[in-house]
CSV table of C-alpha atoms in Angstrom, one decimal:
chain,number,residue,atom,x,y,z
V,1,MET,CA,11.7,-22.2,-51.2
V,2,THR,CA,9.7,-20.6,-52.9
V,3,ALA,CA,5.3,-19.5,-52.7
V,4,GLU,CA,5.6,-22.3,-56.3
V,5,HIS,CA,7.4,-25.1,-54.3
V,6,PRO,CA,6.4,-24.2,-50.0
V,7,VAL,CA,7.7,-26.4,-47.3
V,8,CYS,CA,5.8,-27.4,-44.4
V,9,LEU,CA,7.6,-27.0,-40.8
V,10,LEU,CA,5.7,-28.0,-37.9
V,11,VAL,CA,6.5,-27.2,-34.2
V,12,ASP,CA,4.7,-27.4,-31.4
V,13,GLY,CA,2.8,-24.3,-29.5
V,14,HIS,CA,5.4,-22.9,-27.2
V,15,THR,CA,4.9,-18.9,-27.7
V,16,SER,CA,8.9,-18.3,-28.1
V,17,HIS,CA,8.0,-19.7,-31.2
V,18,ILE,CA,5.2,-17.6,-32.4
V,19,ASP,CA,5.7,-14.4,-33.2
V,20,LEU,CA,5.0,-11.5,-35.9
V,21,ASP,CA,8.7,-11.6,-37.1
V,22,THR,CA,8.4,-15.5,-37.4
V,23,SER,CA,5.4,-15.5,-39.8
V,24,LYS,CA,5.7,-12.7,-41.8
V,25,PHE,CA,9.2,-14.8,-42.3
V,26,CYS,CA,7.7,-18.0,-43.2
V,27,GLN,CA,5.1,-16.1,-45.5
V,28,GLU,CA,7.5,-14.2,-46.9
V,29,ASN,CA,9.9,-17.5,-47.8
V,30,GLY,CA,7.3,-20.1,-49.0
V,31,ILE,CA,7.6,-21.7,-45.2
V,32,LEU,CA,4.0,-23.4,-44.1
V,33,LEU,CA,4.5,-23.3,-40.5
V,34,TYR,CA,2.2,-25.4,-38.5
V,35,CYS,CA,1.3,-25.5,-34.7
V,36,LEU,CA,1.3,-28.7,-33.3
V,37,PRO,CA,-2.2,-29.5,-31.3
V,38,PRO,CA,-1.8,-28.4,-27.8
V,39,HIS,CA,-1.0,-31.1,-24.7
V,40,SER,CA,-0.3,-33.2,-27.4
V,41,SER,CA,3.4,-33.8,-27.9
V,42,HIS,CA,3.2,-37.4,-26.7
V,43,ILE,CA,1.1,-38.8,-30.0
V,44,THR,CA,1.7,-35.9,-32.4
V,45,GLN,CA,5.2,-35.3,-32.3
V,46,PRO,CA,8.4,-37.5,-33.8
V,47,LEU,CA,10.6,-37.2,-31.6
V,48,ASP,CA,8.2,-39.0,-28.9
V,49,VAL,CA,6.3,-40.9,-30.3
V,50,GLY,CA,9.5,-42.8,-32.1
V,51,PHE,CA,13.0,-41.1,-30.8
V,52,PHE,CA,14.0,-40.2,-27.1
V,53,SER,CA,12.4,-44.0,-26.1
V,54,ALA,CA,14.8,-45.2,-27.9
V,55,LEU,CA,17.3,-42.7,-27.5
V,56,LYS,CA,17.4,-43.3,-23.7
V,57,GLY,CA,17.5,-47.2,-23.9
V,58,ALA,CA,21.0,-46.4,-26.1
V,59,TRP,CA,22.5,-44.3,-23.8
V,60,LYS,CA,22.2,-46.7,-21.0
V,61,LYS,CA,23.4,-49.3,-23.2
V,62,ALA,CA,25.9,-46.8,-24.1
V,63,VAL,CA,26.9,-46.2,-19.7
V,64,ILE,CA,27.0,-49.9,-18.8
V,65,ASN,CA,29.4,-50.1,-21.8
V,66,TYR,CA,31.7,-47.9,-21.0
V,67,ASN,CA,31.8,-48.4,-17.2
V,68,CYS,CA,33.0,-52.4,-17.5
V,69,LYS,CA,35.4,-50.7,-20.2
V,70,HIS,CA,36.4,-47.7,-16.9
V,71,PRO,CA,36.3,-50.0,-13.5
V,72,GLY,CA,35.3,-47.4,-11.2
V,73,ALA,CA,35.1,-43.8,-13.9
V,74,THR,CA,31.7,-42.5,-13.8
V,75,VAL,CA,30.2,-40.1,-16.4
V,76,ASN,CA,31.1,-36.8,-15.9
V,77,LYS,CA,31.5,-33.2,-18.4
V,78,THR,CA,34.5,-34.6,-19.8
V,79,THR,CA,32.9,-38.3,-20.8
V,80,PHE,CA,29.7,-37.5,-21.7
V,81,SER,CA,30.4,-36.3,-25.3
V,82,PRO,CA,31.7,-39.5,-26.2
V,83,VAL,CA,30.1,-41.6,-24.7
V,84,PHE,CA,26.1,-40.0,-26.4
V,85,ARG,CA,27.7,-40.2,-29.7
V,86,GLU,CA,27.9,-43.7,-29.1
V,87,ALA,CA,24.5,-44.1,-28.8
V,88,TYR,CA,23.0,-41.2,-31.0
V,89,LEU,CA,25.0,-42.9,-33.9
V,90,GLN,CA,23.2,-45.9,-33.1
V,91,ILE,CA,19.5,-44.2,-33.0
V,92,VAL,CA,19.7,-41.5,-35.9
V,93,LYS,CA,19.2,-43.9,-39.1
V,94,PRO,CA,16.5,-43.2,-41.3
V,95,GLN,CA,14.2,-46.3,-40.4
V,96,THR,CA,13.7,-44.8,-37.2
V,97,ILE,CA,13.1,-41.1,-38.6
V,98,MET,CA,10.7,-42.8,-40.7
V,99,ASN,CA,9.3,-44.5,-38.2
V,100,ALA,CA,8.6,-41.7,-35.8
V,101,PHE,CA,6.8,-39.5,-38.7
V,102,LYS,CA,5.5,-42.5,-39.8
V,103,HIS,CA,3.6,-43.4,-35.9
V,104,SER,CA,2.3,-39.6,-35.1
V,105,GLY,CA,0.2,-39.9,-38.4
V,106,ILE,CA,1.7,-36.8,-39.6
V,107,TYR,CA,4.3,-39.0,-42.5
V,108,PRO,CA,2.8,-40.3,-44.9
V,109,PRO,CA,-1.2,-38.2,-43.4
V,110,ASN,CA,-3.1,-41.0,-41.7
V,111,ARG,CA,-4.9,-39.8,-39.0
V,112,HIS,CA,-5.7,-43.6,-38.0
V,113,ALA,CA,-2.3,-43.8,-37.0
V,114,ILE,CA,-2.9,-42.3,-33.9
V,115,ASP,CA,-4.8,-44.7,-30.9
V,116,GLU,CA,-8.0,-42.9,-29.8
V,117,ARG,CA,-7.6,-44.2,-26.6
V,118,LYS,CA,-4.9,-42.3,-25.7
V,119,LEU,CA,-7.5,-38.9,-26.0
V,120,TYR,CA,-9.8,-40.4,-23.5
V,121,PRO,CA,-7.8,-39.2,-19.3
V,122,SER,CA,-8.4,-35.6,-21.6
V,123,GLN,CA,-12.1,-36.1,-21.4
V,124,VAL,CA,-12.8,-37.3,-17.7
V,125,TYR,CA,-14.0,-33.7,-16.8
V,126,GLN,CA,-15.2,-32.1,-19.7
V,127,GLN,CA,-19.1,-32.6,-18.0
V,128,LYS,CA,-22.2,-31.4,-18.9
V,129,GLU,CA,-23.4,-28.4,-17.0
V,130,THR,CA,-26.5,-29.8,-14.6
V,131,GLU,CA,-29.7,-27.0,-15.0
V,132,PRO,CA,-30.1,-25.2,-12.3
V,133,TYR,CA,-32.7,-26.1,-9.6
V,134,GLN,CA,-35.6,-24.5,-10.6
V,135,PRO,CA,-38.3,-23.5,-8.0
V,136,ILE,CA,-35.2,-21.6,-6.1
V,137,ALA,CA,-35.0,-19.8,-8.7
V,138,VAL,CA,-38.5,-19.1,-9.7
V,139,LYS,CA,-38.5,-16.9,-6.0
V,140,LYS,CA,-35.4,-16.0,-5.8
V,141,LEU,CA,-36.9,-13.7,-9.2
V,142,ALA,CA,-39.3,-13.2,-7.3
V,143,LEU,CA,-37.8,-11.5,-4.6
V,144,ILE,CA,-35.2,-9.3,-6.7
V,145,ALA,CA,-38.5,-7.9,-8.2
V,146,LEU,CA,-39.5,-7.0,-5.0
V,147,GLU,CA,-36.7,-5.4,-3.5
V,148,GLU,CA,-37.3,-3.4,-6.8
V,149,GLU,CA,-40.7,-2.3,-6.1
V,150,LEU,CA,-39.5,-1.3,-2.6
V,151,ASP,CA,-37.0,1.7,-1.6
V,152,LYS,CA,-33.5,0.4,-0.2
V,153,GLU,CA,-34.4,2.1,3.2
V,154,THR,CA,-37.5,-0.3,3.5
V,155,VAL,CA,-35.5,-2.9,2.3
V,156,LYS,CA,-32.3,-2.3,5.4
V,157,LYS,CA,-35.1,-2.1,7.6
V,158,TYR,CA,-36.6,-5.6,6.6
V,159,GLU,CA,-32.6,-6.7,6.0
V,160,ARG,CA,-32.3,-5.8,10.3
V,161,HIS,CA,-35.7,-7.1,11.7
V,162,LEU,CA,-34.6,-10.4,10.0
V,163,GLU,CA,-31.4,-10.0,11.5
V,164,GLU,CA,-32.6,-9.2,14.8
V,165,GLY,CA,-35.0,-11.6,15.6
V,166,TYR,CA,-38.3,-9.8,15.6
V,167,ASP,CA,-41.0,-9.5,13.3
V,168,CYS,CA,-43.9,-6.5,12.2
V,169,GLU,CA,-47.2,-8.1,12.6
V,170,VAL,CA,-49.1,-6.0,10.9
V,171,ASP,CA,-46.9,-5.5,7.4
V,172,GLN,CA,-47.6,-7.9,5.4
V,173,LEU,CA,-45.8,-6.9,3.2
V,174,TYR,CA,-42.5,-7.7,5.5
V,175,SER,CA,-44.3,-11.0,5.9
V,176,THR,CA,-44.3,-11.6,2.3
V,177,TRP,CA,-40.2,-10.3,1.6
V,178,LYS,CA,-39.1,-12.6,4.3
V,179,LYS,CA,-41.0,-15.8,3.4
V,180,LEU,CA,-39.4,-15.3,-0.2
V,181,LYS,CA,-36.0,-14.6,1.6
V,182,ASP,CA,-36.5,-17.9,3.5
V,183,GLN,CA,-37.0,-20.1,0.7
V,184,CYS,CA,-34.2,-18.6,-1.1
V,185,SER,CA,-31.6,-19.1,1.2
V,186,ARG,CA,-32.1,-22.8,1.9
V,187,VAL,CA,-32.9,-25.9,0.2
V,188,PRO,CA,-35.8,-28.8,1.5
V,189,LEU,CA,-34.0,-31.4,2.3
V,190,GLY,CA,-36.4,-33.3,0.6
V,191,ASP,CA,-35.3,-31.8,-2.8
V,192,LEU,CA,-31.4,-32.5,-2.8
V,193,THR,CA,-32.3,-36.1,-3.3
V,194,ASN,CA,-34.5,-34.7,-7.2
V,195,LYS,CA,-31.3,-32.7,-8.6
V,196,GLY,CA,-30.1,-34.4,-11.7
V,197,VAL,CA,-26.7,-37.5,-11.2
V,198,PRO,CA,-24.9,-37.6,-14.1
V,199,SER,CA,-24.6,-40.2,-15.5
V,200,HIS,CA,-21.5,-42.1,-16.7
V,201,ASN,CA,-21.8,-41.8,-20.5
V,202,ASP,CA,-22.0,-37.7,-19.2
V,203,ILE,CA,-19.2,-38.2,-17.9
V,204,PHE,CA,-16.6,-40.5,-20.4
V,205,GLN,CA,-17.8,-38.9,-23.8
V,206,VAL,CA,-16.6,-39.9,-26.9
V,207,PRO,CA,-14.2,-36.7,-28.1
V,208,SER,CA,-16.4,-35.2,-31.6
V,209,ALA,CA,-14.3,-33.0,-33.9
V,210,THR,CA,-16.1,-29.2,-33.7
V,211,SER,CA,-16.4,-26.2,-36.7
V,212,GLU,CA,-16.8,-23.4,-34.0
V,213,LYS,CA,-14.7,-20.9,-35.5
V,214,HIS,CA,-11.8,-19.6,-33.3
V,215,VAL,CA,-11.8,-15.8,-31.9
V,216,LYS,CA,-9.4,-13.7,-32.1
V,217,SER,CA,-9.6,-12.0,-28.4
V,218,ILE,CA,-8.5,-14.9,-26.6
V,219,ARG,CA,-5.3,-14.4,-25.2
V,220,GLY,CA,-1.9,-16.5,-25.4
V,221,THR,CA,-1.4,-18.9,-28.7
V,222,ALA,CA,-3.5,-22.1,-27.7
V,223,CYS,CA,-7.2,-20.7,-29.8
V,224,LEU,CA,-4.9,-19.4,-32.7
V,225,PRO,CA,-4.9,-20.7,-36.1
V,226,LYS,CA,-3.0,-23.7,-36.6
V,227,HIS,CA,-1.8,-22.5,-39.6
V,228,ILE,CA,1.4,-20.0,-38.1
V,229,SER,CA,2.1,-18.7,-41.2
V,230,GLY,CA,-1.1,-17.7,-42.4
V,231,ASP,CA,-2.8,-13.6,-42.8
V,232,GLU,CA,-6.0,-14.2,-40.2
V,233,VAL,CA,-2.8,-15.4,-37.7
V,234,ILE,CA,-0.6,-12.2,-38.8
V,235,LYS,CA,-3.4,-10.0,-38.9
V,236,ILE,CA,-3.8,-10.9,-34.9
V,237,LEU,CA,-0.5,-11.1,-34.4
V,238,GLU,CA,-0.4,-7.4,-35.3
V,239,GLU,CA,-3.2,-6.3,-33.9
V,240,GLN,CA,-1.9,-9.0,-30.6
V,241,LYS,CA,1.1,-6.0,-31.2
V,242,ALA,CA,-0.1,-3.1,-31.4
V,243,LYS,CA,-1.8,-3.6,-28.4
V,244,LYS,CA,1.2,-4.4,-25.9
V,245,GLU,CA,2.7,-1.2,-27.3
V,246,MET,CA,-0.2,0.6,-26.2
V,247,GLU,CA,-0.5,-1.0,-23.4
V,248,GLU,CA,3.8,-0.5,-23.2
V,249,ARG,CA,3.1,3.4,-24.2
V,250,GLN,CA,0.3,4.0,-21.3
V,251,LYS,CA,2.3,2.1,-18.7
V,252,GLU,CA,5.4,4.5,-18.9
V,253,GLU,CA,2.4,7.3,-19.5
V,254,ARG,CA,1.8,6.0,-15.9
V,255,GLN,CA,4.8,5.3,-14.5
V,256,GLN,CA,6.1,9.1,-15.9
V,257,GLN,CA,3.0,10.4,-13.7
V,258,LYS,CA,3.4,8.7,-10.7
V,259,GLU,CA,7.2,10.1,-10.9
V,260,GLU,CA,6.0,13.4,-11.4
V,261,ARG,CA,3.3,13.2,-8.5
V,262,LYS,CA,5.8,11.8,-6.6
V,263,LYS,CA,8.0,14.5,-7.0
V,264,ARG,CA,5.4,17.5,-6.5
V,265,LYS,CA,4.8,15.6,-3.7
V,266,GLU,CA,8.2,15.9,-2.6
V,267,LEU,CA,7.9,19.4,-3.7
V,268,GLU,CA,5.5,20.4,-1.7
V,269,GLU,CA,6.5,18.5,1.0
V,270,GLN,CA,10.0,21.0,1.3
V,271,GLU,CA,8.3,24.2,0.9
V,272,LYS,CA,6.0,22.8,3.5
V,273,ALA,CA,8.6,22.1,5.9
V,274,MET,CA,10.3,25.5,5.0
V,275,LYS,CA,6.9,27.5,6.0
V,276,LYS,CA,6.5,25.4,9.0
V,277,GLU,CA,10.6,26.6,9.5
V,278,GLU,CA,9.8,30.0,9.1
V,279,ARG,CA,6.7,30.3,11.5
V,280,LEU,CA,9.2,28.0,14.1
V,281,LYS,CA,11.6,30.9,13.9
V,282,GLN,CA,9.3,34.5,13.1
V,283,LYS,CA,7.5,32.9,16.3
V,284,GLU,CA,11.1,32.3,18.2
V,285,GLU,CA,11.8,35.8,17.1
V,286,ARG,CA,7.9,37.4,18.3
V,287,ARG,CA,8.7,35.8,21.8
V,288,LYS,CA,12.1,36.7,22.3
V,289,LYS,CA,10.9,40.4,21.4
V,290,LYS,CA,8.7,40.2,23.6
V,291,GLU,CA,10.7,38.6,26.2
V,292,ILE,CA,13.3,41.8,25.5
V,293,GLU,CA,10.3,44.6,25.5
V,294,ASP,CA,8.7,42.8,29.2
V,295,ARG,CA,12.1,42.9,30.9
V,296,GLU,CA,12.5,46.7,29.1
V,297,LYS,CA,9.3,47.7,30.5
V,298,ALA,CA,10.0,45.6,34.2
V,299,GLU,CA,13.0,47.8,34.3
V,300,ARG,CA,11.2,51.2,33.7
V,301,LYS,CA,8.4,50.0,36.2
V,302,LYS,CA,11.4,49.6,38.9
V,303,ARG,CA,13.0,52.9,38.0
V,304,ARG,CA,9.7,54.8,38.1
V,305,GLU,CA,9.2,53.6,41.9
V,306,GLU,CA,12.7,54.0,42.6
V,307,GLU,CA,12.1,57.9,41.6
V,308,ARG,CA,8.9,57.5,42.8
V,309,LYS,CA,9.9,56.7,46.4
V,310,LYS,CA,12.5,58.5,46.4
V,311,LYS,CA,10.5,61.5,45.7
V,312,GLN,CA,8.5,61.0,48.5
V,313,LYS,CA,11.2,60.8,50.7
V,314,LYS,CA,12.6,63.4,49.9
V,315,GLY,CA,9.7,65.7,49.7
V,316,LYS,CA,9.0,63.6,53.2
V,317,ARG,CA,12.0,65.1,54.6
V,318,GLN,CA,11.9,68.3,53.5
V,319,LYS,CA,8.3,68.5,55.5
V,320,LYS,CA,9.7,67.6,58.4
V,321,SER,CA,12.6,69.9,58.3
V,322,GLN,CA,10.3,72.7,57.5
V,323,VAL,CA,8.1,71.4,60.7
V,324,SER,CA,10.8,70.8,63.1
V,325,ASN,CA,12.2,74.4,62.2
V,326,GLU,CA,8.5,75.9,63.3
V,327,SER,CA,8.3,74.1,65.9
V,328,GLU,CA,11.7,73.4,67.4
V,329,ASP,CA,11.6,75.8,69.7
V,330,GLU,CA,9.0,73.8,71.4
V,331,CYS,CA,10.5,69.8,71.0
V,332,LYS,CA,11.6,67.9,73.4
V,333,CYS,CA,13.3,64.8,74.0
V,334,PRO,CA,10.2,61.9,75.2
V,335,ALA,CA,12.6,60.1,76.2
V,336,CYS,CA,14.3,62.3,78.7
V,337,ASP,CA,12.2,65.2,78.5
V,338,VAL,CA,14.8,67.9,77.6
V,339,VAL,CA,14.2,70.8,75.6
V,340,TYR,CA,15.6,71.9,72.1
V,341,THR,CA,16.4,75.0,73.0
V,342,GLU,CA,18.2,74.1,76.0
V,343,ASP,CA,20.4,71.3,74.7
V,344,CYS,CA,21.9,73.9,72.0
V,345,GLU,CA,24.7,74.7,74.1
V,346,THR,CA,25.6,71.5,74.3
V,347,SER,CA,25.2,70.1,70.9
V,348,GLU,CA,23.6,66.9,71.0
V,349,THR,CA,22.5,64.9,67.8
V,350,TRP,CA,18.8,65.0,67.3
V,351,ILE,CA,17.0,62.8,65.2
V,352,GLU,CA,12.6,63.0,64.6
V,353,CYS,CA,10.4,59.6,64.5
V,354,ASN,CA,9.5,59.0,60.7
V,355,ASN,CA,6.1,58.0,61.9
V,356,CYS,CA,5.5,60.2,64.8
V,357,ASN,CA,7.7,63.2,63.7
V,358,GLN,CA,8.4,63.8,67.4
V,359,TRP,CA,12.0,64.6,68.2
V,360,TYR,CA,14.5,62.6,70.5
V,361,HIS,CA,18.2,63.0,71.3
V,362,LEU,CA,20.5,60.2,69.3
V,363,GLU,CA,21.9,59.2,72.5
V,364,CYS,CA,18.0,58.1,73.8
V,365,THR,CA,17.9,55.8,70.4
V,366,ASN,CA,19.8,52.4,68.8
V,367,PHE,CA,21.3,53.8,66.3
V,368,ASP,CA,25.6,54.6,66.8
V,369,ASP,CA,25.0,57.7,64.8
V,370,LYS,CA,23.1,60.0,62.4
V,371,ASP,CA,23.4,58.4,59.1
V,372,ALA,CA,22.5,55.2,60.5
V,373,ALA,CA,19.6,56.5,61.4
V,374,ALA,CA,18.6,58.5,58.3
V,375,ASP,CA,19.3,55.1,56.0
V,376,ASN,CA,17.3,52.7,58.7
V,377,ASP,CA,14.3,55.3,58.8
V,378,PHE,CA,14.1,56.0,62.6
V,379,ILE,CA,11.0,54.6,64.4
V,380,CYS,CA,9.8,55.4,68.0
V,381,LYS,CA,9.6,52.9,70.7
V,382,LEU,CA,5.9,54.7,71.2
V,383,CYS,CA,5.5,54.3,67.7
V,384,ALA,CA,6.7,50.5,67.4
């Protein structure tokens, strides 16, 4: 295989058979690589045309012969190869291969070897496009032009009026807009029958060869030139490879950016959680500190109140003692009318009322001893 004596290799149009490395290899080694037309292997591929059907018939006969020779046995993985070998050797003959290439029109080259009637099913749905309904199109253009002249707020107001079902009688512009809107949104029943119906010839079109050039920007391999090892295909495949590599790089960059954003978000969430925990900790410390301060403040207040009461009680006792010393000569027990000076010789115990400052015999009160009366702040019956 050289450039002076190239070899023609036919393959189907599967994407696994077409890549840049294969095209360059075929170009460097003098191989003319061609693709069969898509969806045409049943009429252009020699194996489908003249080999597989014959092989299926031979395989059925080989299985029947095997079952006759081995009653009750079936063809399995162990016996498949011998049975298939018998069928394969019956079909693989030079004449069978030559007939397959002949009936597919490959060799000798013959475009009339293919029955064109087999192409008709692919043309059934290739109908001509019917022309759009012209009156509606003109009115729609008029509506678009009118809405372009109006501002957006006016158009929204008109649409709201139309939906709610009330009209602006004095607004002639709204009436025109509404009329165009109604005509564009529905088609009269009589106009529906005027639309063109495709004819029998439009449905069943006779295929004809086209001279249009293949577009390079179409994805896939269906519209690639059939000469796969040519310079044009290599250029297209190189562009596709470069585009694919660029897309992969962009995808990797986007993935990397996504991972970075994810990590950054996780760090931000961790920092936020740490700050929140720190704020809660500080708040708890402030609360405890405030509780301690409030407790100390209450204790100080309690101590001051106790000291104040003690001072008041002490001052009151001193005052009472002073008053009692000054008037002890005139003091007498209101309960028994005995004067204190007259009762000194009997050594009776006297106590003073905390309210009226009158002195009483301890025996004339409800207390048993002087200490109990002093601790309970004695109040006489008159004051009580």
